[in-house]
XYZ file of C-alpha atoms in Angstrom:
167
model
C -0.502 -23.153 -12.920
C -2.881 -24.608 -10.391
C -4.131 -23.754 -6.935
C -2.192 -25.971 -4.565
C -3.329 -24.677 -1.184
C -0.400 -26.022 0.907
C 2.104 -24.455 -1.503
C 0.255 -21.139 -1.624
C 0.023 -21.071 2.158
C 3.706 -21.924 2.606
C 4.814 -19.299 0.073
C 2.639 -16.594 1.619
C 3.653 -17.569 5.150
C 7.306 -17.055 4.190
C 6.456 -13.614 2.801
C 4.400 -12.756 5.892
C 7.271 -13.732 8.182
C 9.703 -11.504 6.287
C 7.226 -8.629 6.341
C 6.456 -9.061 10.047
C 10.156 -8.979 10.867
C 10.283 -5.426 9.476
C 6.811 -4.019 10.118
C 3.664 -5.834 11.300
C 1.553 -3.858 8.821
C 3.669 -4.719 5.759
C 2.169 -8.086 4.821
C -1.455 -6.957 4.643
C -0.444 -3.684 2.980
C 1.753 -5.352 0.334
C -0.634 -8.262 -0.262
C -3.398 -5.764 -1.045
C -0.935 -3.846 -3.231
C -0.215 -7.081 -5.162
C -3.910 -7.902 -5.505
C -4.557 -4.394 -6.849
C -1.438 -4.026 -9.015
C -1.644 -7.411 -10.751
C -5.304 -7.008 -11.715
C -5.960 -7.510 -15.415
C -8.949 -5.206 -15.306
C -10.275 -6.037 -18.781
C -10.663 -9.646 -17.570
C -11.516 -9.009 -13.927
C -8.811 -11.380 -12.747
C -5.326 -11.210 -11.337
C -2.247 -12.427 -13.142
C -1.655 -15.084 -10.497
C -2.089 -16.110 -6.887
C -1.405 -13.253 -4.538
C 1.973 -12.701 -3.005
C 3.237 -9.260 -2.097
C 4.206 -6.248 -4.182
C 5.758 -2.902 -3.372
C 7.683 -0.170 -5.119
C 8.507 3.478 -4.548
C 8.889 2.961 -0.806
C 9.955 6.189 0.848
C 8.291 6.127 4.249
C 11.450 4.928 6.039
C 15.143 5.594 5.720
C 17.002 4.058 2.783
C 18.936 1.486 4.854
C 15.721 0.160 6.427
C 14.037 -0.156 3.033
C 17.129 -1.807 1.536
C 17.268 -4.311 4.407
C 13.605 -5.203 3.879
C 14.078 -5.489 0.109
C 17.101 -7.778 0.532
C 15.188 -9.999 2.951
C 12.326 -10.264 0.433
C 14.688 -11.238 -2.390
C 16.494 -13.774 -0.227
C 13.135 -15.208 0.832
C 12.310 -16.279 -2.722
C 14.651 -19.272 -2.479
C 13.190 -20.359 0.868
C 9.647 -19.935 -0.395
C 9.885 -21.430 -3.895
C 12.558 -24.127 -3.829
C 10.512 -26.549 -1.699
C 7.560 -26.087 -4.063
C 9.728 -26.691 -7.119
C 11.369 -29.768 -5.537
C 7.962 -31.192 -4.617
C 6.413 -30.739 -8.082
C 9.300 -30.791 -10.566
C 8.647 -34.385 -11.613
C 4.848 -34.231 -11.620
C 3.312 -35.742 -14.728
C 0.925 -33.549 -16.721
C -1.627 -33.990 -19.479
C -1.950 -32.125 -22.754
C -5.008 -30.350 -21.296
C -2.919 -29.165 -18.329
C -0.231 -27.928 -20.728
C -2.885 -25.949 -22.625
C -4.053 -24.417 -19.339
C -0.462 -23.423 -18.557
C -0.213 -21.715 -21.945
C -3.475 -19.828 -21.289
C -2.135 -18.612 -17.930
C 1.078 -17.546 -19.636
C -1.118 -15.562 -21.991
C -2.477 -13.688 -18.977
C 1.097 -12.903 -17.948
C 1.743 -11.489 -21.425
C -1.453 -9.408 -21.300
C -0.583 -7.981 -17.909
C 2.993 -7.141 -18.865
C 2.169 -5.486 -22.173
C -0.939 -3.598 -21.049
C -0.471 -2.781 -17.359
C 3.044 -3.355 -16.029
C 4.564 0.058 -15.346
C 8.123 -1.013 -16.116
C 7.227 -2.648 -19.423
C 4.969 0.155 -20.594
C 7.554 2.747 -19.554
C 10.213 0.969 -21.596
C 7.952 0.667 -24.630
C 6.880 4.334 -24.478
C 10.359 5.770 -24.002
C 12.278 4.039 -26.763
C 13.743 1.237 -24.670
C 15.430 -1.710 -26.338
C 12.436 -3.735 -27.490
C 14.185 -7.114 -27.326
C 15.351 -6.446 -23.761
C 11.840 -5.470 -22.747
C 10.096 -8.371 -24.454
C 12.536 -11.113 -23.439
C 10.796 -11.324 -20.050
C 7.738 -12.713 -21.836
C 7.256 -16.479 -22.063
C 8.362 -18.126 -25.289
C 4.994 -19.835 -25.628
C 1.542 -18.581 -24.652
C -1.980 -18.972 -25.989
C -5.432 -17.484 -25.967
C -8.817 -19.113 -26.484
C -11.894 -17.042 -27.141
C -14.037 -16.683 -24.000
C -12.536 -19.766 -22.362
C -14.427 -20.657 -19.169
C -13.232 -23.672 -17.192
C -15.904 -25.985 -15.855
C -16.911 -25.169 -12.285
C -15.309 -27.465 -9.726
C -12.269 -28.285 -11.858
C -8.730 -27.387 -10.765
C -8.673 -24.779 -13.537
C -11.868 -23.200 -12.208
C -10.375 -23.161 -8.689
C -7.376 -21.199 -9.920
C -9.467 -18.769 -11.936
C -11.728 -18.235 -8.923
C -8.660 -17.437 -6.779
C -7.443 -15.005 -9.455
C -10.835 -13.282 -9.539
C -11.405 -13.389 -5.781
C -8.070 -13.031 -3.972
C -7.649 -15.386 -1.047
C -5.991 -14.908 2.288
C -3.521 -17.790 2.379
C -2.075 -17.096 5.851
């Protein structure tokens, strides 16, 4: 995972457009919610690059909330498919693969320590395999790994520590 500004901007612009269609305050509200929710506080960094997050919406009628939720889900294809098409054949080095595995490790940490759905399932006797199958097959951790300043890895970590406004 790397910071590719045009992709981040395009993805967030799609989300902002969906939000604005329903409520002009939604994007900023749900971006902040994502920045807060996906914080891995023991590391001082977010799981990834922004986006929006919401749950437990009850400030509008059910049909309005359902319409917004459906538009958000349907937006994923519009937002992500161009990014996938653009980068699916990109070559990568072994060092980049190791960085990907470290970022997957952050996903694992977040899900097992902070994610409300995962922790709820683990604490209430949920089916462990069903809960854990959302985790990546491969992940890694290196002790106190700090990417060199100015590298693409450092850029991503900086964006995870200091959320950016992409739109």
